[in-house]
Coordinates of C-alpha atoms and ligand atoms in Angstrom, one line a residue:
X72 CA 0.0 0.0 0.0
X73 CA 1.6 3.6 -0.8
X74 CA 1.2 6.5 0.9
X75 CA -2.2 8.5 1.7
X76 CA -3.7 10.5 -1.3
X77 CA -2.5 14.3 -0.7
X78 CA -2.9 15.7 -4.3
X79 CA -4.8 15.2 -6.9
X80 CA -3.7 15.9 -10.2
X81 CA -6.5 16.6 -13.0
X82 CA -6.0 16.0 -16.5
X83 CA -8.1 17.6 -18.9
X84 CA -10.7 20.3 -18.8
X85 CA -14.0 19.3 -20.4
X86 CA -16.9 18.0 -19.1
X87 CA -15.3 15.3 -17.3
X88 CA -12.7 17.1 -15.7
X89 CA -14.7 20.1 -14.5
X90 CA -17.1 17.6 -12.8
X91 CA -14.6 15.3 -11.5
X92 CA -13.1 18.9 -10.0
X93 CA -16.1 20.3 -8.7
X94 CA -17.2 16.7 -7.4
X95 CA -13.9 16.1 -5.4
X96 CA -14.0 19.8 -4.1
X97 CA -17.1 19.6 -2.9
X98 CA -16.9 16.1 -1.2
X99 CA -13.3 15.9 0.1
X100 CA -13.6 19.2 1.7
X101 CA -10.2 20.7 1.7
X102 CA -8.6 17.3 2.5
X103 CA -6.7 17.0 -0.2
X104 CA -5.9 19.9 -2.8
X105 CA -6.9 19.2 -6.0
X106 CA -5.3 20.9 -9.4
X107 CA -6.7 21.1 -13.4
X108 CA -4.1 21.5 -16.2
X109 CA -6.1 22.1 -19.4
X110 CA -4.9 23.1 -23.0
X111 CA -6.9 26.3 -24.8
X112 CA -4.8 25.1 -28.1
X113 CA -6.1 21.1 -28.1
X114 CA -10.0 22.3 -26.5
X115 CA -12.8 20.1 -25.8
X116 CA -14.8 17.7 -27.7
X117 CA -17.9 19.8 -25.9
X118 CA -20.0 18.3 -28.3
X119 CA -22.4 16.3 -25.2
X120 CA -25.9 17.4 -25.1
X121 CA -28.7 15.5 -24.1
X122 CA -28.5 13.6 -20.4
X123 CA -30.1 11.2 -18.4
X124 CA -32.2 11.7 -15.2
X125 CA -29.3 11.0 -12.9
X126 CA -27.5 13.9 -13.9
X127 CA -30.4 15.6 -10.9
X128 CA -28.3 13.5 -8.3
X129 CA -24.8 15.2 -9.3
X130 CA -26.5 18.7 -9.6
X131 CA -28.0 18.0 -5.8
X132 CA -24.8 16.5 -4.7
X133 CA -23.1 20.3 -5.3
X134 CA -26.0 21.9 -4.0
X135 CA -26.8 23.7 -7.6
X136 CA -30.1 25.1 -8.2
X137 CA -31.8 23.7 -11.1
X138 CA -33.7 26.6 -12.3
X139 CA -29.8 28.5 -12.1
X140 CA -28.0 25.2 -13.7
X141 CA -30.6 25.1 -16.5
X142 CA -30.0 29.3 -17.6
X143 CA -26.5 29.0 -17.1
X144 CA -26.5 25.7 -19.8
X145 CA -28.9 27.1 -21.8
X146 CA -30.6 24.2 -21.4
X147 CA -34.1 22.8 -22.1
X148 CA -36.1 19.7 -20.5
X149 CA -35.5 16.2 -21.6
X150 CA -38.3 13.6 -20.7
X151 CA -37.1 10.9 -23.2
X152 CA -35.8 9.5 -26.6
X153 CA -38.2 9.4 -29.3
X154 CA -36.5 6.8 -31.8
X155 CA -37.6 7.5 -35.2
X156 CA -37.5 4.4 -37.9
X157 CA -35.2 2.0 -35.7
X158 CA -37.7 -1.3 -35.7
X159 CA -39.6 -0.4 -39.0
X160 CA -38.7 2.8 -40.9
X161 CA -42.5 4.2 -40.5
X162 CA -42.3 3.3 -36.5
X163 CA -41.7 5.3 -33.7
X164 CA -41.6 5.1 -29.8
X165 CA -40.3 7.0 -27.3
X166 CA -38.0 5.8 -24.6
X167 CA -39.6 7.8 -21.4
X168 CA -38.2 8.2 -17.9
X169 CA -40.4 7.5 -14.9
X170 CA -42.6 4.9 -14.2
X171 CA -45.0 3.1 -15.8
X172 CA -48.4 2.3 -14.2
X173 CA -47.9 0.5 -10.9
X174 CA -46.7 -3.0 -9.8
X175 CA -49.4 -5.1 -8.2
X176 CA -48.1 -6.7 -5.2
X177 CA -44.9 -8.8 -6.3
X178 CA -45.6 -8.4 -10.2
X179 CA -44.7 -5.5 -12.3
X180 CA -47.1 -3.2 -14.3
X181 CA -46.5 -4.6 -17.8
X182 CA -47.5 -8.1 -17.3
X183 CA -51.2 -6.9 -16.8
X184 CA -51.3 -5.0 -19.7
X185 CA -49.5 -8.1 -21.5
X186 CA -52.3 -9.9 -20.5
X187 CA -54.8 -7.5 -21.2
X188 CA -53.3 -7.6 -24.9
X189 CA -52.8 -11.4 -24.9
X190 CA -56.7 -11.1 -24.6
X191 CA -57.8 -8.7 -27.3
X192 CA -56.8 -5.4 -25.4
X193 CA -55.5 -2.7 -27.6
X194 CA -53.7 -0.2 -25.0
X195 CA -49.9 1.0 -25.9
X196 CA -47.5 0.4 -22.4
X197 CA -47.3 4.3 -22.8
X198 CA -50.6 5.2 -22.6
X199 CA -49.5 4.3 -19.0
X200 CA -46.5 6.4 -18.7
X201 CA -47.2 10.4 -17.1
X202 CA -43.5 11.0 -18.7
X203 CA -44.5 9.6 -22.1
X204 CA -47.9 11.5 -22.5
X205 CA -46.5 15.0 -21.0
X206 CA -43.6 14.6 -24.1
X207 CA -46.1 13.5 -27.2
X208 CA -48.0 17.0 -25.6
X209 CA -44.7 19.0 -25.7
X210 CA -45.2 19.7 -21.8
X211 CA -43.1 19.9 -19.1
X212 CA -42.9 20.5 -15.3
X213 CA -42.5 19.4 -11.7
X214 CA -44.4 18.1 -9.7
X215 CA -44.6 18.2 -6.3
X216 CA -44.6 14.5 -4.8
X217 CA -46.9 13.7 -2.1
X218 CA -47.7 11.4 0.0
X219 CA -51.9 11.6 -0.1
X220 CA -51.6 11.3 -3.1
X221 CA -50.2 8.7 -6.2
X222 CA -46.8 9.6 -7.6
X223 CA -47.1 11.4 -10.4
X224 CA -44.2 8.6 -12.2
X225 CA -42.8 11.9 -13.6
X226 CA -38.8 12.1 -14.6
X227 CA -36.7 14.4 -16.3
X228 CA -33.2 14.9 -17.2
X229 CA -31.5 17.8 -19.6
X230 CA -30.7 19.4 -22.8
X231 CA -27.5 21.7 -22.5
X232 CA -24.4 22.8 -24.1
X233 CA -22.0 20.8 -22.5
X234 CA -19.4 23.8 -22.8
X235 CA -21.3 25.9 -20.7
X236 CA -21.7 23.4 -18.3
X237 CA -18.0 22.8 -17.9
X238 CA -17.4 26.6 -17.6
X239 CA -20.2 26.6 -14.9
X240 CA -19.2 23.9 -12.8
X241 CA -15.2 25.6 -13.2
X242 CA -16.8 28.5 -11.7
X243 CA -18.2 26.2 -9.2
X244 CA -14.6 24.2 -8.6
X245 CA -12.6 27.3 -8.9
X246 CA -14.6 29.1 -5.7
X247 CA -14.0 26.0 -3.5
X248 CA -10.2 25.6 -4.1
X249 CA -9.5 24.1 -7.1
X250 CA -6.6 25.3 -8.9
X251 CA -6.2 25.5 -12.6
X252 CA -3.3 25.7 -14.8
X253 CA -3.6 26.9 -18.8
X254 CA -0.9 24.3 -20.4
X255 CA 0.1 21.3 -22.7
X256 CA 1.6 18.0 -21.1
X257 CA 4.0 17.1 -22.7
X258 CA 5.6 14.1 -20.4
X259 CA 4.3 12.3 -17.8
X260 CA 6.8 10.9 -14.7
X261 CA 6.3 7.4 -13.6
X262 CA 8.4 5.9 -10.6
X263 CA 11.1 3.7 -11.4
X264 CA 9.9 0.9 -8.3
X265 CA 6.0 0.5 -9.2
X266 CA 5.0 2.4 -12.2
X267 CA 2.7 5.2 -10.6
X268 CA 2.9 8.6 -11.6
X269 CA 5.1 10.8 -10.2
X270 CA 3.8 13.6 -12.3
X271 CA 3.4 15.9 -15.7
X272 CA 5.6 18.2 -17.5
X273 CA 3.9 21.1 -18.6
X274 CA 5.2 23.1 -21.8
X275 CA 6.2 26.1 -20.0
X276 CA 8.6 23.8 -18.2
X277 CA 6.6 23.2 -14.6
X278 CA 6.4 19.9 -13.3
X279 CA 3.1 18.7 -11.3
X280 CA 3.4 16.4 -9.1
X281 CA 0.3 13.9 -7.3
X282 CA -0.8 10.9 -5.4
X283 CA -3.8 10.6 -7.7
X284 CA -4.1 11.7 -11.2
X285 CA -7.4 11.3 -12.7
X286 CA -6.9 11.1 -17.0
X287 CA -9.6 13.7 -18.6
X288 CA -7.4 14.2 -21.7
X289 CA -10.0 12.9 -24.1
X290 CA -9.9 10.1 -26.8
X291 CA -6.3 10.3 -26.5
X292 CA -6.0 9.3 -23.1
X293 CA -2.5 11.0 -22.3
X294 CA -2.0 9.4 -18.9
X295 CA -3.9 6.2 -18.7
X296 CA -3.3 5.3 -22.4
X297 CA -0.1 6.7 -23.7
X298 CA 2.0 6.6 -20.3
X299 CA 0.6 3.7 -18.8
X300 CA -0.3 0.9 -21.7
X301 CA -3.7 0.2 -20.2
X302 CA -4.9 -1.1 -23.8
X303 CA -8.9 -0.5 -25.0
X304 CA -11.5 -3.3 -25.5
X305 CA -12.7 -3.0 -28.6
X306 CA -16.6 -2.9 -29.0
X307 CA -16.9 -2.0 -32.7
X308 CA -18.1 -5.6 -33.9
X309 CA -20.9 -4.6 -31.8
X310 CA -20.8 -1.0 -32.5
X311 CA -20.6 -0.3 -35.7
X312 CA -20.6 3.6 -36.1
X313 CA -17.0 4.9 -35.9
X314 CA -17.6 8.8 -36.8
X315 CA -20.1 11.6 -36.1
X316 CA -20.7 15.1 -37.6
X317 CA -22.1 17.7 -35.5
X318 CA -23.3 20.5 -36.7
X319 CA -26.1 23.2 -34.8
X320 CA -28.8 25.2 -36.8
X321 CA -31.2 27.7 -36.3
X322 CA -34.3 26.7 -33.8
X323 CA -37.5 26.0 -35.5
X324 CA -41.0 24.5 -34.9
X325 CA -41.6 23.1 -31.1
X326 CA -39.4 23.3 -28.1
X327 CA -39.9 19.6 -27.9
X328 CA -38.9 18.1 -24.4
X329 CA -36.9 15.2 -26.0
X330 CA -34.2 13.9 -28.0
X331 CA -35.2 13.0 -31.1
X332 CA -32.8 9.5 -32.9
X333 CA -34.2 8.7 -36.3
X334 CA -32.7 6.0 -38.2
X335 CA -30.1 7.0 -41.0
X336 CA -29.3 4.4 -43.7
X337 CA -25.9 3.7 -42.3
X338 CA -26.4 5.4 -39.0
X339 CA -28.6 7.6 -36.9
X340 CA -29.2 11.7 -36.6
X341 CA -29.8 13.1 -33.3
X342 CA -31.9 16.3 -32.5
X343 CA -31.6 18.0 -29.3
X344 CA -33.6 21.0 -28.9
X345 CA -31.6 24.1 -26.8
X346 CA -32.8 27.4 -25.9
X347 CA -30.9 29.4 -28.4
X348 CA -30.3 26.5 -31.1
X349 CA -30.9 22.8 -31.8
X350 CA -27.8 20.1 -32.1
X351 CA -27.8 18.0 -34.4
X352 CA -25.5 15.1 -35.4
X353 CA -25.0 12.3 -37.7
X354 CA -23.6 8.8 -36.3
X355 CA -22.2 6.8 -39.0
X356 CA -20.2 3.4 -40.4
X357 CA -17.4 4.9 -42.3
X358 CA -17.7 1.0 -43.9
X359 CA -21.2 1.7 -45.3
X360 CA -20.9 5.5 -45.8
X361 CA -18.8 8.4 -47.2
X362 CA -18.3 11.5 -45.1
X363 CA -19.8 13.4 -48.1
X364 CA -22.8 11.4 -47.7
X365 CA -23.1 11.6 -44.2
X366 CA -23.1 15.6 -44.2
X367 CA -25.6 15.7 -47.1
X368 CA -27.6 13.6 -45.5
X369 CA -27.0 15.7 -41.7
X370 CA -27.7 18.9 -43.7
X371 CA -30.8 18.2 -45.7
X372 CA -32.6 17.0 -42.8
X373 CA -32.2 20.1 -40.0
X374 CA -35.2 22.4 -38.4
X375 CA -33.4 25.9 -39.9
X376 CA -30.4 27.0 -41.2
X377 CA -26.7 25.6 -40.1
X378 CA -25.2 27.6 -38.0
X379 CA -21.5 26.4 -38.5
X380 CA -20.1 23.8 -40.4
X381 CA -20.5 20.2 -39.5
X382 CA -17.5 19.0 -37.4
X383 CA -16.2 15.5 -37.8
X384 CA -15.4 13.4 -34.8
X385 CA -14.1 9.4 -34.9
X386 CA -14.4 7.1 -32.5
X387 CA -14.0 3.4 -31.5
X388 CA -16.3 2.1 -29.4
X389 CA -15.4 0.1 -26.3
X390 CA -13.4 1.0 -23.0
X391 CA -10.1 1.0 -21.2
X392 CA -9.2 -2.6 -20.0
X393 CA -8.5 -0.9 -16.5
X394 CA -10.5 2.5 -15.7
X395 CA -7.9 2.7 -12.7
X396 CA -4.8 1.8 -13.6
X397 CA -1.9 1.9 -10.6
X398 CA -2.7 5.5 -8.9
X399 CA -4.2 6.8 -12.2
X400 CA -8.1 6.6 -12.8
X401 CA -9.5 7.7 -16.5
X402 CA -13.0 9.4 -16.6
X403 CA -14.8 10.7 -19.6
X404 CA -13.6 10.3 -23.6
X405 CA -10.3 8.5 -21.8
X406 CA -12.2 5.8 -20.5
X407 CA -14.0 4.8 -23.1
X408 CA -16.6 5.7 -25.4
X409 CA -20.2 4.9 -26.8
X410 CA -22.2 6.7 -29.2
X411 CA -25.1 8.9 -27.5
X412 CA -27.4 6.8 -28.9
X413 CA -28.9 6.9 -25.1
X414 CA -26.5 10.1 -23.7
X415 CA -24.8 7.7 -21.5
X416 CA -21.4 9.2 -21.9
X417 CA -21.5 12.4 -19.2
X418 CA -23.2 10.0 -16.9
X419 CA -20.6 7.4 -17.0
X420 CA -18.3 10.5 -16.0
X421 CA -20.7 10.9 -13.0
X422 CA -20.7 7.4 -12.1
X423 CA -16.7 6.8 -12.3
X424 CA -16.9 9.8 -9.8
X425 CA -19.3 8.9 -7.6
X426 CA -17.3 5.3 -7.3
X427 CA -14.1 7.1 -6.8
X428 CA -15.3 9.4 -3.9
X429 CA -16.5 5.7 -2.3
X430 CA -13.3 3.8 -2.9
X431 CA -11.5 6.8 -2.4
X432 CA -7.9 6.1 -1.2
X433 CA -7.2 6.7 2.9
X434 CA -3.8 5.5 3.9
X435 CA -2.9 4.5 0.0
X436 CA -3.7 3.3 -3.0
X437 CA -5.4 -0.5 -2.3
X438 CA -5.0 -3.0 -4.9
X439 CA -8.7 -5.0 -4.0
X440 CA -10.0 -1.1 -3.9
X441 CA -8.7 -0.7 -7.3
X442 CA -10.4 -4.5 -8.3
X443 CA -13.4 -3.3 -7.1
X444 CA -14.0 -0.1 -8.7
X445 CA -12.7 -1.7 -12.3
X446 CA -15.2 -4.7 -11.2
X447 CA -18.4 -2.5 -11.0
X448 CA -17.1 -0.1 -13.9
X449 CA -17.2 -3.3 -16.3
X450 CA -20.4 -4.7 -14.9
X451 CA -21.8 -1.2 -15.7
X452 CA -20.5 -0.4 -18.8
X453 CA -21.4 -3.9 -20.4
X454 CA -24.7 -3.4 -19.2
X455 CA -25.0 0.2 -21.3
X456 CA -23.3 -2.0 -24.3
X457 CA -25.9 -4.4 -24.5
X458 CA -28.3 -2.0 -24.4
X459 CA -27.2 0.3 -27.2
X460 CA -26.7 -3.0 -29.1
X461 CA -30.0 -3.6 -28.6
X462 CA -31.0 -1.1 -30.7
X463 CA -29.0 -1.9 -33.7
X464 CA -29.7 -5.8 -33.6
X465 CA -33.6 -5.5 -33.4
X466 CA -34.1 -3.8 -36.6
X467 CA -36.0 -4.6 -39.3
X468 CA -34.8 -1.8 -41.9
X469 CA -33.2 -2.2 -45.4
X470 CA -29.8 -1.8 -46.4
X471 CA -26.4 -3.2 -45.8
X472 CA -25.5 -2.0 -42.3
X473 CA -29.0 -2.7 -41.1
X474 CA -28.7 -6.6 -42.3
X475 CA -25.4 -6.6 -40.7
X476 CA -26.3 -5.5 -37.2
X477 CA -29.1 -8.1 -37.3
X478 CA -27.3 -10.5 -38.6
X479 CA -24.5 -10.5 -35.8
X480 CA -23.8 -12.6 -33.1
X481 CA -24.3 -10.6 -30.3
X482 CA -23.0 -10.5 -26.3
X483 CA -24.4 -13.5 -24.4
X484 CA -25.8 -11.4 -22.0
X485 CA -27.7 -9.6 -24.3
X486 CA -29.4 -12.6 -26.1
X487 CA -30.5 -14.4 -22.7
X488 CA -32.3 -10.9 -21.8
X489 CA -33.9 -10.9 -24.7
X490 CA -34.7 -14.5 -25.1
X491 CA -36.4 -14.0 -21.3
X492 CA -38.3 -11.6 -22.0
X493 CA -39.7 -12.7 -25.5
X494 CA -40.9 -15.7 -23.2
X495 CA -42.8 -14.4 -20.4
X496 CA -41.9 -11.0 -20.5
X497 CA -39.3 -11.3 -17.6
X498 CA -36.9 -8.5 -17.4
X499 CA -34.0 -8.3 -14.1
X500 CA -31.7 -6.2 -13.3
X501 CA -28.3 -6.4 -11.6
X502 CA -27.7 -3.5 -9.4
X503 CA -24.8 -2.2 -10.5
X504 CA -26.8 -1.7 -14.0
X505 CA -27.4 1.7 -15.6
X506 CA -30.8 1.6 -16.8
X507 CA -34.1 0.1 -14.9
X508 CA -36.2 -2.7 -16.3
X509 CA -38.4 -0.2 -17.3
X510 CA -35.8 1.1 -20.2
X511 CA -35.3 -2.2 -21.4
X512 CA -39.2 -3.0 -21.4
X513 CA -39.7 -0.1 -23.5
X514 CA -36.9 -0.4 -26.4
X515 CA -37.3 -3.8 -26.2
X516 CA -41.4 -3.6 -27.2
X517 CA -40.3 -0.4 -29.0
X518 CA -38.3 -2.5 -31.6
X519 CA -40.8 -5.2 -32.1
X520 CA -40.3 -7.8 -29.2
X521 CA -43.2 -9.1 -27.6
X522 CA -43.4 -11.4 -25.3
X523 CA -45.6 -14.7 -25.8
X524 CA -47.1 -15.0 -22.5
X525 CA -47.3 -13.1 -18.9
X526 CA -46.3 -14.1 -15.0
X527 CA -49.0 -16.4 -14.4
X528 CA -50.0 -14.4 -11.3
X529 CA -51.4 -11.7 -13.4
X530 CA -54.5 -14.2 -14.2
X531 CA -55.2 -13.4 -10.7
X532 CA -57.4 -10.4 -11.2
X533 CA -60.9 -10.9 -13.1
X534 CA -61.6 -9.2 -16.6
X535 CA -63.5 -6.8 -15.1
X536 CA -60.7 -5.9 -12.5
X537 CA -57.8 -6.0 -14.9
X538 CA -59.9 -3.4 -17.2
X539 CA -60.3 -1.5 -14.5
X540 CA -56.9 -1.3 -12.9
X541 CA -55.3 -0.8 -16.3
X542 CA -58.1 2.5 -17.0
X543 CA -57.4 3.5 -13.5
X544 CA -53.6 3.6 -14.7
X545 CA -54.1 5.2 -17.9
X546 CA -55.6 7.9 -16.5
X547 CA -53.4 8.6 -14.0
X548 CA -50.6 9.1 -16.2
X549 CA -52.9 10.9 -18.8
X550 CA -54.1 13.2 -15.8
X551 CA -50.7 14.0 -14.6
X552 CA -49.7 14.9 -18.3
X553 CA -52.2 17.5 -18.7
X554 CA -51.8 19.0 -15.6
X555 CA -48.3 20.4 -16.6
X556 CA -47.1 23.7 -18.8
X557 CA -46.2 24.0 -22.2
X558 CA -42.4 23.2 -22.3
X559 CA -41.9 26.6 -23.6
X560 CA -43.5 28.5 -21.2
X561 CA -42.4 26.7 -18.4
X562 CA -38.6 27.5 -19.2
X563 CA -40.0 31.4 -19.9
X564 CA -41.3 31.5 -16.5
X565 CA -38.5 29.8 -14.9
X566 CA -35.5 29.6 -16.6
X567 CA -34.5 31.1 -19.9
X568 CA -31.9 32.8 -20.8
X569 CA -31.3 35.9 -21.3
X570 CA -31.8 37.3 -25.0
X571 CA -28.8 36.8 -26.6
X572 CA -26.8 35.9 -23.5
X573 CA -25.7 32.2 -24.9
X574 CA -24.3 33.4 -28.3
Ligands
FAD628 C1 -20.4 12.7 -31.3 C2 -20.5 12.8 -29.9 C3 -21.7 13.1 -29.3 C4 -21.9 13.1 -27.9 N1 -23.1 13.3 -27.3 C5 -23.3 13.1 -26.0 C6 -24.5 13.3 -25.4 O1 -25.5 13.6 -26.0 N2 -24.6 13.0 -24.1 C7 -23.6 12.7 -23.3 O2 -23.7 12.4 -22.1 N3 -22.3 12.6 -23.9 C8 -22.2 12.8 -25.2 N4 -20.9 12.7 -25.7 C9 -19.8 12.6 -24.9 C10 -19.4 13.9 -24.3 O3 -19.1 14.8 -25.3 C11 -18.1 13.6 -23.5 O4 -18.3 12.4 -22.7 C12 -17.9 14.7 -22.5 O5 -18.0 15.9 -23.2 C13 -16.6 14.5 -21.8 O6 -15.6 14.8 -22.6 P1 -14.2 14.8 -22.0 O7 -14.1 15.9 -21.0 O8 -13.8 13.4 -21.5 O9 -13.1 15.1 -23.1 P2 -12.8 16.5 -23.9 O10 -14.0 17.3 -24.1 O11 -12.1 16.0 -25.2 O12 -11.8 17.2 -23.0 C14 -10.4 16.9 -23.0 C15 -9.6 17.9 -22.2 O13 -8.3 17.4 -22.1 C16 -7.4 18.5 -22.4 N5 -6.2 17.9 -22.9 C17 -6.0 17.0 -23.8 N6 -4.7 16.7 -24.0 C18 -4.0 17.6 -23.1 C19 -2.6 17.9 -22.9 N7 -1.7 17.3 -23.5 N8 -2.4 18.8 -22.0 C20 -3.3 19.5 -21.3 N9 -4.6 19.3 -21.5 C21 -5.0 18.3 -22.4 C22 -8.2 19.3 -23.4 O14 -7.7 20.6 -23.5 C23 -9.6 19.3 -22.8 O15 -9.7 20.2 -21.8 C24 -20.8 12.8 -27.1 C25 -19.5 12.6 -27.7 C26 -19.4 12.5 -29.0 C27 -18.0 12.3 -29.6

């Protein structure tokens, strides 16, 4: 065991480093002092815009106001992903947070309504879903849980400009300690006797030294990668799409409070709706597609006008073999990547902090510490994997890359999920998983597959109860729904930006 953890040395000054600095500055509270070399000349990949719910955990952690946090982002509402084309080309469905109607005693909502359709019922599983309804109505707002009465099965997460978030929370880091350094590494140190870091050389010649360094360089991984040999598993036979183009335009029709994915041929564009513009982005197979055709593609199909030119990004998908590798532990772009196909990647930063801050190091740097936080990493990050592979293999689209994906022989794990749940609509989740059996129960019947029979226990109730239960359900959620704002008047009242303040 080496010695206790004194200084931390940051890498990197995008979204993952400014949360990893604002996280450890709030939570270690002064007990070790923490530092942030970033590079103006290399700059972010910034590029991170749409979120998922737990991002309201991190926010609460620091104690930020999400009224303030919105404004300051620029950002909008999120209540889903509405997945244009991915089963069929002419489908649709929407990937809601929240709930969906209510478990009876030991058995979850959806095998009722599986019964109920088993039987002639012609419901949709979100006709059940508060979250679901508010989105196809463009509303949006909170609701104040309480306990006379049901809960509302209401979640949200965000839209934002990742760059002003990172300038926000260095703001944030910068008042509680945190000390930042403008500056390229250009070498890192390791110690001759174990291999940890010792420290980096910056390009105006000063050397930082640490206990801890945490690698926020980006793809290129500078610590954990390039001075360390920690080697990347490789996803791509999985994950096809190795580039994206991102490019934002001019707002136009509804303030929608989701992501919108459709279905490319050889890909995917996203659409993320901010206050003062809309994203956009075009995931692709450089096997099945030109970059030519990729931005044609991008730019004839955006709300308004492009606002800049689309910017090309490449990627691998899969992880670091080790996200902490001797006294060095990699968040963000240098840990790994996966296409935002589900804006998993600034959670994952939030995650690999939030396990840090539990294993982090007292009297040194414990090797089974170390096990355990690569341990729960993997278990989570293969669980997001399978998910986004989902996605790809249950298609029933034309074209070369579509047949592929379906074609492929995909994770283990991933084919017993979905063989359980195509036979009675079992779905489990290990704890240490990102998303809830309700995400799976909704992409999976999103993209076609339905289960051929129900928990037996469901046959419990009569017809007459189980039509009632599931109307009761229905309009609950359809109740909740209407009782909220317009999206765009919600952020109006609350918290938009000032005119021209984001440009
Ligand atoms: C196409 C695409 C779309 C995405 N969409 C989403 C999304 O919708 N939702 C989501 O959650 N995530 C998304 N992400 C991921 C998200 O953008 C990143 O996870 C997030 O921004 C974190 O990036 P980062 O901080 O790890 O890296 P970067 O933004 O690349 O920052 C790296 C930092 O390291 C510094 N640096 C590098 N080398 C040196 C050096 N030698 N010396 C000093 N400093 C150095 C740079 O200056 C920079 O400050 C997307 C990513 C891509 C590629």
């Amino acid at each position: 065991m080496s010695a206790s953890v004194r200084k931390v040395v940051i890498v990197g000054g995008g979204t993952a480093g400014w949360m990893a600095a604002a996280a450890l500055a709030r939570f270690l509270g002064g007990q070790a002092e923490i530092r942030l070399v970033e590079s103006d000349e290399i700059g972010t990949v910034g590029v991170g815009e749409a979120t998922i719910p737990q991002l309201r955990l991190f926010n609460a952690g620091l104690g930020l106001d999400e009224d303030e946090f919105v404004r300051a982002t620029a950002g909008t509402f999120k209540l889903g992903v509405r997945f244009v084309g991915w089963g069929r080309p002419d489908e649709r469905y929407i990937h809601a947070f929240g709930t969906i109607g209510r478990d009876l005693g030991l058995i979850p909502f959806h095998h009722y309504w599986l019964r109920h359709r088993a039987e002639g019922g012609s419901t949709s599983i979100w006709d059940y879903s508060a979250t679901a309804q508010a989105a196809k109505q463009n509303r949006f707002g909170r609701r104040e849980e309480r306990p006379d009465r049901l809960p509302s099965g209401l979640a949200h997460a965000f839209h934002f400009d990742a760059g002003l978030y990172a300038a926000y929370l260095r703001r944030y880091a910068e008042a509680r300690g945190v000390r930042r350094t403008e500056g390229k590494v250009k070498d890192v140190a390791l110690r001759g006797e174990d291999g940890f870091v010792e420290s980096v050389l910056i390009e105006s010649g000063e050397r930082i030294e640490g206990d801890l360094f945490v690698d926020c360089s980006g793809f290129r991984g500078l610590i954990i990668e390039q001075a360390l040999g920690t080697g990347y598993e490789d996803w791509s036979k999985w994950l096809p799409c190795d580039r994206a183009l991102a490019v934002p335009c001019e707002s136009g029709g509804e303030l929608t409070p989701y992501t919108r994915a459709s279905a490319r041929e050889a890909g995917w564009q996203w659409r993320i709706p901010l206050q003062h513009r809309t994203g956009n982005g075009h995931v692709y197979c450089s096997a099945f597609m030109s970059d030519d055709e990729a931005a044609r593609i991008l730019l004839a199909n955006l709300d308004g006008p492009a606002l800049a030119e689309p910017r090309p990004l490449r990627f691998v998908a899969g992880k670091r073999r080790k996200a902490w590798n001797r006294n060095c532990v990699a968040l963000g772009l240098a840990g790994g990547f996966m296409e935002p196909l589900e804006s998993t990647s600034i959670h994952l930063v939030q995650s690999g902090i939030a396990r840090l801050l539990q294993l982090f190091p007292g009297r040194g740097i414990a090797p089974e510490e170390v096990d355990e936080y690569n341990r729960q990493t993997d278990v989570e990050w293969l669980s997001v994997r399978d998910f986004l592979v989902f996605h790809y293999w249950a298609n029933c689209r034309d074209g070369e890359m579509w047949r592929a994906c379906r074609e492929m022989e995909v994770p283990e794990s991933l084919e017993r999920r979905v063989a359980l749940f195509r036979a009675n609509g079992r779905i489990f989740r290990n704890p240490e998983e990102l998303f809830a059996e309700v995400g799976w129960l909704q992409v999976m019947l999103g993209q076609g597959v339905i289960p051929v029979g129900y928990h037996p226990l469901a046959d419990q109730l009569s017809w007459d109860q189980l039509g009632e239960f599931l109307g009761l359900a229905a309009k609950h959620a359809g109740h909740v729904a209407a009782q909220l704002p317009d999206h765009h008047d919600f952020i109006a009242r609350h918290c938009a930006i000032p005119a021209g303040a984001a440009q």
